[in-house]
Each structure stands twice: as structure tokens, then as C-alpha cells.
Tab-separated table of C-alpha atoms and ligand atoms in Angstrom:
chain	number	residue	atom	x	y	z
A	1	MET	CA	-23.268	-89.913	23.273
A	2	ILE	CA	-20.824	-88.740	20.664
A	3	PRO	CA	-21.976	-87.097	17.423
A	4	GLU	CA	-22.158	-88.948	14.134
A	5	PRO	CA	-19.106	-88.380	11.930
A	6	PHE	CA	-19.034	-85.124	9.986
A	7	GLU	CA	-16.675	-83.146	7.799
A	8	TYR	CA	-15.417	-79.933	9.369
A	9	HIS	CA	-14.923	-76.798	7.255
A	10	VAL	CA	-13.370	-73.516	8.323
A	11	PRO	CA	-14.147	-70.822	5.748
A	12	LYS	CA	-11.864	-67.793	5.796
A	13	THR	CA	-14.428	-65.374	4.414
A	14	LEU	CA	-18.172	-64.826	4.558
A	15	GLU	CA	-18.348	-65.451	0.806
A	16	GLU	CA	-16.658	-68.827	1.262
A	17	ALA	CA	-19.058	-69.709	4.104
A	18	ALA	CA	-22.044	-68.768	1.933
A	19	GLN	CA	-20.726	-70.937	-0.902
A	20	LEU	CA	-20.212	-73.922	1.396
A	21	ILE	CA	-23.669	-73.711	2.991
A	22	ALA	CA	-25.242	-73.325	-0.467
A	23	GLN	CA	-23.236	-76.287	-1.764
A	24	PHE	CA	-24.120	-78.697	1.069
A	25	GLY	CA	-27.789	-77.725	1.406
A	26	GLU	CA	-29.592	-79.804	4.044
A	27	ASP	CA	-26.404	-81.785	4.745
A	28	GLY	CA	-24.621	-78.675	6.025
A	29	LYS	CA	-24.913	-76.693	9.270
A	30	LEU	CA	-23.274	-73.468	10.355
A	31	LEU	CA	-21.421	-73.564	13.650
A	32	ALA	CA	-21.152	-70.314	15.630
A	33	GLY	CA	-20.766	-70.578	19.430
A	34	GLY	CA	-21.815	-74.227	19.294
A	35	HIS	CA	-23.780	-73.959	22.539
A	36	SER	CA	-27.041	-75.101	20.989
A	37	LEU	CA	-25.896	-77.112	17.999
A	38	LEU	CA	-23.228	-79.261	19.682
A	39	PRO	CA	-25.547	-80.500	22.470
A	40	LEU	CA	-28.062	-81.483	19.757
A	41	MET	CA	-25.341	-83.277	17.801
A	42	LYS	CA	-24.178	-85.134	20.889
A	43	LEU	CA	-27.743	-86.327	21.431
A	44	ARG	CA	-27.892	-87.151	17.694
A	45	LEU	CA	-30.945	-84.937	17.354
A	46	ALA	CA	-28.919	-83.169	14.667
A	47	SER	CA	-26.445	-85.021	12.445
A	48	PRO	CA	-25.093	-82.680	9.789
A	49	LYS	CA	-22.642	-84.288	7.378
A	50	HIS	CA	-20.791	-80.976	6.992
A	51	LEU	CA	-20.110	-78.515	9.784
A	52	ILE	CA	-19.185	-75.025	8.568
A	53	ASP	CA	-17.428	-73.228	11.405
A	54	ILE	CA	-17.995	-69.482	11.006
A	55	ALA	CA	-16.719	-68.598	14.488
A	56	ARG	CA	-13.441	-67.196	13.095
A	57	LEU	CA	-15.104	-64.673	10.788
A	58	ASP	CA	-14.078	-61.792	13.015
A	59	GLY	CA	-15.748	-59.242	10.736
A	60	LEU	CA	-19.084	-60.476	12.136
A	61	ARG	CA	-18.135	-59.528	15.694
A	62	TYR	CA	-18.912	-55.863	16.376
A	63	ILE	CA	-21.251	-53.390	18.061
A	64	ASN	CA	-21.725	-50.150	16.102
A	65	GLU	CA	-23.916	-47.112	16.536
A	66	LYS	CA	-25.503	-45.994	13.253
A	67	ASP	CA	-27.880	-43.002	13.377
A	68	ALA	CA	-30.797	-44.062	15.604
A	69	TYR	CA	-29.798	-47.725	15.400
A	70	ILE	CA	-27.368	-50.070	17.004
A	71	GLU	CA	-26.012	-52.716	14.665
A	72	ILE	CA	-24.493	-55.845	16.122
A	73	GLY	CA	-22.523	-58.466	14.199
A	74	ALA	CA	-24.106	-61.915	14.342
A	75	LEU	CA	-21.047	-63.509	15.973
A	76	THR	CA	-20.986	-61.053	18.881
A	77	THR	CA	-21.151	-63.056	22.094
A	78	HIS	CA	-23.762	-62.665	24.796
A	79	TYR	CA	-20.968	-61.566	27.175
A	80	ARG	CA	-19.721	-58.810	24.872
A	81	ILE	CA	-23.260	-57.449	24.692
A	82	GLU	CA	-23.716	-57.773	28.453
A	83	SER	CA	-20.547	-55.782	29.118
A	84	SER	CA	-20.841	-53.118	26.394
A	85	SER	CA	-20.881	-49.613	27.837
A	86	LEU	CA	-22.263	-48.281	24.525
A	87	LEU	CA	-25.254	-50.612	24.817
A	88	LYS	CA	-25.795	-49.871	28.506
A	89	GLU	CA	-26.332	-46.267	27.488
A	90	LYS	CA	-27.951	-46.562	24.039
A	91	CYS	CA	-29.905	-49.813	24.163
A	92	PRO	CA	-29.953	-51.116	27.745
A	93	LEU	CA	-32.485	-53.844	26.985
A	94	LEU	CA	-29.713	-55.807	25.267
A	95	PRO	CA	-27.232	-56.016	28.195
A	96	MET	CA	-30.194	-56.658	30.516
A	97	THR	CA	-31.229	-59.613	28.366
A	98	ALA	CA	-27.703	-60.937	27.827
A	99	ARG	CA	-26.957	-61.179	31.536
A	100	GLU	CA	-29.979	-63.460	32.022
A	101	ILE	CA	-28.626	-66.088	29.610
A	102	GLY	CA	-27.179	-69.304	31.031
A	103	ASP	CA	-23.929	-68.891	32.932
A	104	VAL	CA	-20.682	-67.081	32.224
A	105	GLN	CA	-19.258	-69.916	30.076
A	106	VAL	CA	-22.369	-69.975	27.902
A	107	ARG	CA	-22.309	-66.184	27.582
A	108	ASN	CA	-18.649	-66.233	26.589
A	109	LYS	CA	-19.228	-68.606	23.660
A	110	GLY	CA	-22.859	-68.239	22.597
A	111	THR	CA	-23.647	-65.657	19.939
A	112	LEU	CA	-26.572	-63.319	19.286
A	113	GLY	CA	-26.950	-64.516	15.685
A	114	GLY	CA	-26.723	-68.183	16.683
A	115	SER	CA	-29.398	-67.810	19.324
A	116	LEU	CA	-31.803	-65.964	17.009
A	117	ALA	CA	-31.221	-68.409	14.132
A	118	HIS	CA	-31.747	-71.357	16.476
A	119	ALA	CA	-35.124	-69.902	17.576
A	120	ASP	CA	-35.468	-71.949	20.732
A	121	PRO	CA	-38.933	-71.094	22.114
A	122	ALA	CA	-37.427	-70.565	25.587
A	123	ALA	CA	-34.422	-68.474	24.481
A	124	ASP	CA	-34.076	-64.952	25.849
A	125	TRP	CA	-32.993	-62.940	22.772
A	126	PRO	CA	-36.195	-63.378	20.753
A	127	ALA	CA	-38.174	-61.377	23.353
A	128	ALA	CA	-35.898	-58.346	22.922
A	129	ALA	CA	-35.807	-58.779	19.138
A	130	VAL	CA	-39.599	-58.769	18.728
A	131	ALA	CA	-40.143	-56.045	21.355
A	132	LEU	CA	-37.732	-53.668	19.619
A	133	ASP	CA	-38.708	-54.634	16.073
A	134	ALA	CA	-35.128	-55.659	15.361
A	135	GLU	CA	-34.093	-56.466	11.796
A	136	LEU	CA	-31.842	-59.352	10.851
A	137	LYS	CA	-29.542	-59.231	7.850
A	138	ALA	CA	-29.544	-62.504	5.917
A	139	VAL	CA	-26.784	-63.066	3.366
A	140	SER	CA	-26.449	-65.837	0.784
A	141	THR	CA	-24.657	-66.436	-2.513
A	142	THR	CA	-27.602	-64.818	-4.279
A	143	GLY	CA	-27.780	-61.565	-2.309
A	144	GLU	CA	-28.800	-60.078	1.016
A	145	ARG	CA	-31.996	-58.876	2.697
A	146	TRP	CA	-33.174	-57.475	6.025
A	147	VAL	CA	-35.889	-59.486	7.779
A	148	PRO	CA	-37.970	-57.844	10.532
A	149	ALA	CA	-38.088	-59.855	13.770
A	150	SER	CA	-41.901	-59.822	13.538
A	151	LYS	CA	-41.586	-62.043	10.452
A	152	PHE	CA	-38.482	-63.993	11.484
A	153	PHE	CA	-39.802	-66.364	14.184
A	154	MET	CA	-42.182	-68.763	12.467
A	155	GLY	CA	-42.741	-71.390	15.178
A	156	LEU	CA	-40.891	-74.024	17.149
A	157	MET	CA	-37.232	-73.619	16.107
A	158	ALA	CA	-38.438	-72.381	12.724
A	159	THR	CA	-37.374	-69.098	11.162
A	160	ALA	CA	-37.891	-67.193	7.935
A	161	LEU	CA	-34.294	-67.922	6.871
A	162	ASN	CA	-34.102	-69.561	3.463
A	163	PRO	CA	-31.724	-72.488	2.953
A	164	GLY	CA	-28.221	-71.128	2.433
A	165	GLU	CA	-28.814	-67.837	4.275
A	166	ILE	CA	-26.452	-66.690	7.019
A	167	VAL	CA	-27.476	-64.094	9.614
A	168	THR	CA	-24.660	-61.567	9.562
A	169	ALA	CA	-26.005	-58.613	11.572
A	170	ILE	CA	-28.917	-57.508	13.732
A	171	ARG	CA	-30.144	-53.928	13.950
A	172	PHE	CA	-31.994	-52.549	16.995
A	173	PRO	CA	-33.496	-49.063	17.507
A	174	ALA	CA	-31.608	-47.081	20.151
A	175	LEU	CA	-33.331	-45.896	23.326
A	176	PRO	CA	-35.323	-42.710	22.621
A	177	ALA	CA	-35.620	-39.837	25.119
A	178	ARG	CA	-37.899	-40.337	28.166
A	179	SER	CA	-37.672	-44.117	27.760
A	180	GLY	CA	-36.852	-47.104	29.912
A	181	ASP	CA	-36.120	-50.764	29.150
A	182	ALA	CA	-36.576	-53.900	31.229
A	183	TYR	CA	-36.129	-57.638	30.784
A	184	LEU	CA	-37.410	-59.996	33.445
A	185	LYS	CA	-37.737	-63.737	33.315
A	186	HIS	CA	-38.891	-66.697	35.300
A	187	ARG	CA	-36.002	-69.147	34.917
A	188	HIS	CA	-36.537	-72.830	34.578
A	189	PRO	CA	-34.978	-74.214	37.765
A	190	ALA	CA	-32.978	-76.862	35.887
A	191	SER	CA	-32.079	-75.377	32.505
A	192	GLY	CA	-32.155	-71.671	33.349
A	193	PHE	CA	-34.026	-70.991	30.094
A	194	ALA	CA	-37.094	-68.727	30.162
A	195	VAL	CA	-40.344	-70.301	31.273
A	196	ALA	CA	-41.633	-66.791	30.662
A	197	GLY	CA	-39.403	-63.863	29.693
A	198	VAL	CA	-40.705	-60.359	29.081
A	199	ALA	CA	-38.811	-57.565	27.309
A	200	VAL	CA	-40.261	-54.075	27.547
A	201	ARG	CA	-39.461	-50.600	26.277
A	202	VAL	CA	-41.676	-47.763	27.532
A	203	THR	CA	-41.542	-44.194	26.250
A	204	LEU	CA	-43.312	-41.479	28.223
A	205	ASP	CA	-44.665	-38.228	26.820
A	206	GLU	CA	-43.809	-34.843	28.289
A	207	LYS	CA	-46.640	-35.093	30.804
A	208	GLY	CA	-45.575	-38.527	32.000
A	209	ALA	CA	-48.242	-40.608	30.245
A	210	VAL	CA	-47.242	-43.637	28.175
A	211	GLU	CA	-46.507	-42.487	24.629
A	212	SER	CA	-45.652	-46.014	23.519
A	213	ALA	CA	-44.900	-49.425	24.962
A	214	ARG	CA	-43.230	-52.349	23.207
A	215	VAL	CA	-43.578	-55.751	24.782
A	216	GLY	CA	-41.960	-59.004	23.578
A	217	ILE	CA	-42.608	-62.307	25.322
A	218	THR	CA	-40.612	-65.539	25.068
A	219	GLY	CA	-40.996	-68.976	26.659
A	220	VAL	CA	-44.786	-68.962	26.725
A	221	ALA	CA	-45.631	-70.162	23.207
A	222	THR	CA	-43.794	-72.009	20.425
A	223	ALA	CA	-42.285	-68.714	19.276
A	224	ALA	CA	-41.679	-65.322	20.856
A	225	TYR	CA	-44.483	-62.836	20.222
A	226	ARG	CA	-45.259	-59.155	20.477
A	227	ALA	CA	-47.954	-58.551	23.120
A	228	SER	CA	-49.877	-55.960	21.113
A	229	ALA	CA	-52.943	-56.082	23.381
A	230	VAL	CA	-50.774	-54.993	26.334
A	231	GLU	CA	-49.236	-52.186	24.286
A	232	GLU	CA	-52.632	-50.895	23.164
A	233	ALA	CA	-54.087	-51.104	26.674
A	234	ILE	CA	-51.406	-48.861	28.190
A	235	GLN	CA	-50.798	-46.423	25.325
A	236	GLY	CA	-51.872	-42.886	26.214
A	237	LYS	CA	-52.565	-43.856	29.825
A	238	SER	CA	-50.915	-42.687	32.991
A	239	PRO	CA	-48.558	-45.485	34.137
A	240	THR	CA	-50.275	-46.035	37.489
A	241	ALA	CA	-49.965	-49.424	39.179
A	242	ARG	CA	-53.607	-50.086	38.377
A	243	ASN	CA	-53.238	-49.262	34.679
A	244	LEU	CA	-50.078	-51.389	34.393
A	245	LEU	CA	-51.843	-54.314	36.070
A	246	HIS	CA	-54.781	-53.976	33.705
A	247	ALA	CA	-52.566	-53.761	30.615
A	248	ALA	CA	-50.488	-56.749	31.756
A	249	SER	CA	-53.650	-58.836	32.125
A	250	HIS	CA	-53.644	-59.027	28.288
A	251	ALA	CA	-50.145	-60.577	28.088
A	252	ALA	CA	-51.346	-63.969	26.861
A	253	ASP	CA	-54.380	-62.806	24.859
A	254	GLY	CA	-54.822	-64.814	21.661
A	255	VAL	CA	-51.747	-66.916	22.403
A	256	GLU	CA	-51.680	-70.699	22.456
A	257	ALA	CA	-49.478	-71.218	25.508
A	258	THR	CA	-47.439	-74.415	25.712
A	259	GLY	CA	-47.389	-76.737	28.699
A	260	ASP	CA	-44.867	-79.258	29.965
A	261	LEU	CA	-43.950	-81.145	33.124
A	262	TYR	CA	-42.686	-78.018	34.874
A	263	ALA	CA	-45.293	-75.468	33.785
A	264	SER	CA	-48.789	-75.994	32.423
A	265	ALA	CA	-50.108	-73.713	29.687
A	266	GLU	CA	-52.268	-71.992	32.299
A	267	TYR	CA	-49.289	-71.361	34.591
A	268	ARG	CA	-47.177	-70.055	31.690
A	269	SER	CA	-49.960	-67.610	30.779
A	270	HIS	CA	-50.133	-66.529	34.420
A	271	LEU	CA	-46.353	-65.992	34.489
A	272	ALA	CA	-46.597	-63.949	31.288
A	273	ARG	CA	-49.072	-61.592	32.995
A	274	VAL	CA	-47.092	-61.354	36.248
A	275	TYR	CA	-43.737	-60.732	34.550
A	276	THR	CA	-45.271	-58.273	32.100
A	277	GLU	CA	-46.605	-56.200	34.974
A	278	ARG	CA	-43.222	-56.248	36.721
A	279	ALA	CA	-41.291	-55.459	33.532
A	280	LEU	CA	-43.651	-52.611	32.660
A	281	ALA	CA	-43.231	-51.161	36.157
A	282	ALA	CA	-39.429	-51.417	35.987
A	283	ALA	CA	-39.310	-49.806	32.529
A	284	VAL	CA	-41.635	-46.981	33.636
A	285	GLU	CA	-39.437	-46.321	36.669
A	286	ARG	CA	-36.360	-46.007	34.430
A	287	ALA	CA	-38.210	-43.870	31.901
A	288	THR	CA	-39.402	-41.574	34.697
A	289	ALA	CA	-35.879	-41.247	36.085
A	290	SER	CA	-34.574	-40.264	32.632
A	291	ARG	CA	-37.027	-37.353	32.171
B	1	FAD	P1	-24.760	-72.570	17.581
B	1	FAD	O1	-25.028	-73.587	18.622
B	1	FAD	O2	-23.431	-72.559	16.952
B	1	FAD	O3	-25.867	-72.686	16.417
B	1	FAD	C1	-27.236	-72.812	16.735
B	1	FAD	C2	-28.031	-72.962	15.423
B	1	FAD	O4	-28.038	-71.732	14.696
B	1	FAD	C3	-27.453	-73.992	14.459
B	1	FAD	O5	-28.501	-74.586	13.741
B	1	FAD	C4	-26.597	-73.160	13.507
B	1	FAD	O6	-26.448	-73.783	12.244
B	1	FAD	C5	-27.418	-71.870	13.414
B	1	FAD	N1	-26.602	-70.665	13.245
B	1	FAD	C6	-25.623	-70.235	14.077
B	1	FAD	N2	-25.163	-69.043	13.674
B	1	FAD	C7	-25.870	-68.720	12.566
B	1	FAD	C8	-25.861	-67.600	11.690
B	1	FAD	N3	-25.042	-66.549	11.904
B	1	FAD	N4	-26.728	-67.577	10.653
B	1	FAD	C9	-27.586	-68.607	10.432
B	1	FAD	N5	-27.635	-69.710	11.236
B	1	FAD	C10	-26.791	-69.756	12.283
B	1	FAD	N6	-29.956	-69.537	25.785
B	1	FAD	C11	-30.841	-68.651	26.281
B	1	FAD	O7	-31.423	-67.878	25.532
B	1	FAD	N7	-31.086	-68.588	27.636
B	1	FAD	C12	-30.483	-69.413	28.527
B	1	FAD	O8	-30.727	-69.310	29.743
B	1	FAD	C13	-29.560	-70.378	28.020
B	1	FAD	N8	-28.923	-71.246	28.844
B	1	FAD	C14	-28.057	-72.143	28.317
B	1	FAD	C15	-27.417	-73.048	29.181
B	1	FAD	C16	-26.536	-73.983	28.673
B	1	FAD	C17	-25.871	-74.941	29.623
B	1	FAD	C18	-26.267	-74.035	27.267
B	1	FAD	C19	-25.294	-75.033	26.708
B	1	FAD	C20	-26.880	-73.149	26.405
B	1	FAD	C21	-27.787	-72.201	26.905
B	1	FAD	N9	-28.428	-71.307	26.076
B	1	FAD	C22	-29.318	-70.393	26.602
B	1	FAD	C23	-28.203	-71.322	24.613
B	1	FAD	C24	-27.077	-70.361	24.242
B	1	FAD	O9	-27.525	-69.039	24.401
B	1	FAD	C25	-26.603	-70.555	22.794
B	1	FAD	O10	-25.386	-69.937	22.713
B	1	FAD	C26	-27.448	-69.982	21.696
B	1	FAD	O11	-28.758	-70.450	21.756
B	1	FAD	C27	-26.945	-70.398	20.318
B	1	FAD	O12	-25.869	-69.609	19.936
B	1	FAD	P2	-24.557	-70.267	19.380
B	1	FAD	O13	-23.732	-69.174	18.871
B	1	FAD	O14	-23.974	-71.151	20.420
B	1	FAD	O15	-25.141	-71.112	18.129
């Protein structure tokens, strides 16, 4: 199918983009990499009357280190994140996640901000964002605010963004000492999206016990979630295989898993536990090697 007719706008500045999206309200949509929105438009599941193409706002394409944080412009592509040597050293979870997304064409066009704003329940980025307690900067004609990832994903393709807000940057905490990251996913055999995707950061104390663990899970429920029960179960413990297995058994606690033709809710919950155990083990191995 071809999309319904729309008017195409190319703002030259962020301010102009914010004015346009405020002006058109529900009739307007931002276009970033277009790799989620355009397929929806072609299927006529989305029919915006005004398309506001922000892809040329080059000021929103950057990766910067700021104190203990890494700040990434919303228009930074998955590929740029995947190939960033700064991120490989300072926040390896992000390149690990980026390389799991789609194929090279998708990674060359799709953007971090677009993926987070789209909030597909099977997208990869939300797992890393909730695991690391990322913050998203939302800008509109009336001001700007930082929204924590824990409050950003509200449900199926629903976010805390107010009408007229544009995500301009995302801030992630850098990798502390004695820490390791891991992102592992069970790919849907047709779409490649996450049936279950688990992002983990483990920090060990000086004796090698788990000082803290952060676990974000995507694909399993209508929105990515932080697996707090896993984190609590492993905190302060020695990261033995048995303790990791026990902690991972809580990966779907309190979660209403979704089911579909490929994976029942029960199977998704099972995958969440299996991939959490594997991701914890991989992160612990990296944290141990960094001590
Ligand atoms: P767009 O499609 O341009 O926009 C998506 C939505 O977000 C729109 O509603 C738009 O208005 C809004 N939006 C965009 N930017 C902003 C902003 N800065 N502020 C506020 N709202 C904004 N994703 C995965 O996670 N894992 C996969 O395995 C995967 N496989 C894929 C395979 C294929 C074949 C395709 C086509 C896509 C796949 N994707 C996958 C999705 C891909 O990662 C998209 O790039 C991403 O989800 C959306 O980013 P985008 O920049 O293309 O956003």
C-alpha cells in the first residue's frame, strides 16, 4: 500500500520543529530515521496529515562524555552507537544493544531517539534505557525537561511524552569500576525483534561479590521493565552459577507477559529467565575481568 497524502515539512532548526509539531497537534508526526513510522504509514496504520522531517537537524547527532554520563543526541543512528569506540569503553551496553537491532540498513537509518519515542514493546533500546536508568530530554515550545526511563515507557507504544515534545538527547551513566555489561536477546525468527531481550550491568565489590545489578527486560510485556526482584536477589551475593540461576528465576515476577502466535506468555516468561541468567553470567565475567 502507499501512504495517505501528507504535507512534508523540513524544519531548519529545533525551534522551528517544535513550533511545527505544536501547531499541527495530533495531525503532525515527527520523522527521524523513518524505519518505524514509514512502514506504519504504508500500512495506513498511521496517517499523519503533516510529516515534520527532523533528520537534518545535525545538532541532534552526537555522542559526548559528560562527567560520569554519556549523552547521546536523539538523532544518533544505531550504527554510530554500535561503532563508537568511546561507548565501547565507557558504556559498552549501548554498542552491544545496537548491534542486535535489525540489519545494517536499519542500523544506518534508525535512530536512538526514534526507537525510544516509538516504544515498540519488542524494541531493543528500552531494555538498556530502563536497566541503566537513562534520562530522556524532552523539548517543546514551552520548555524542556528530563524524564527518567523508569517513567517514560507507559505501555504498548505509549510514552510519557506530552503532545508537542521532541526527544533531543538521552543520558546514560558510564560504566563504573569493577563492572560488566551484557545484552542478550532471543530474536523473533521473522522480524528479528526481541521476543525477550535482557540488558544487564553488574558491579562487583572489592571481594568479588555483587555490589549492584541492574536488569532491564524488553519483549516480554507491553513495555520494557526493570527486573527489581532479580536485582535484589543477587545483591550482596557471590556471583556463583547457582546464585545467578536463583536470581534469574525472578525475571518475570509480577509481570503480565504477552503471548502471540510465536511465543505464549508462559514461553516468554521462560525466555526472560533463561536470558537473564545468561546475561548476568556474561556481565559478571566481564566485571571480573576488569578487576
Ligand atoms: P521513526 O520511524 O522516524 O519514528 C518512529 C516514531 O517516533 C514516530 O512516531 C515519530 O514521530 C517518533 N519520533 C521519532 N523521533 C522522535 C523524537 N526525536 N522525539 C519524539 N518523537 C520522535 N528495532 C529494534 O529495536 N530491534 C530490531 O531488531 C529491529 N528490526 C527492524 C527491522 C526492520 C526491517 C525495520 C524496518 C525496523 C526494525 N527496527 C528494529 C526498528 C528500528 O530500530 C527503527 O529505526 C526504530 O524503531 C525507530 O527509529 P527511527 O529513527 O526510524 O524513527
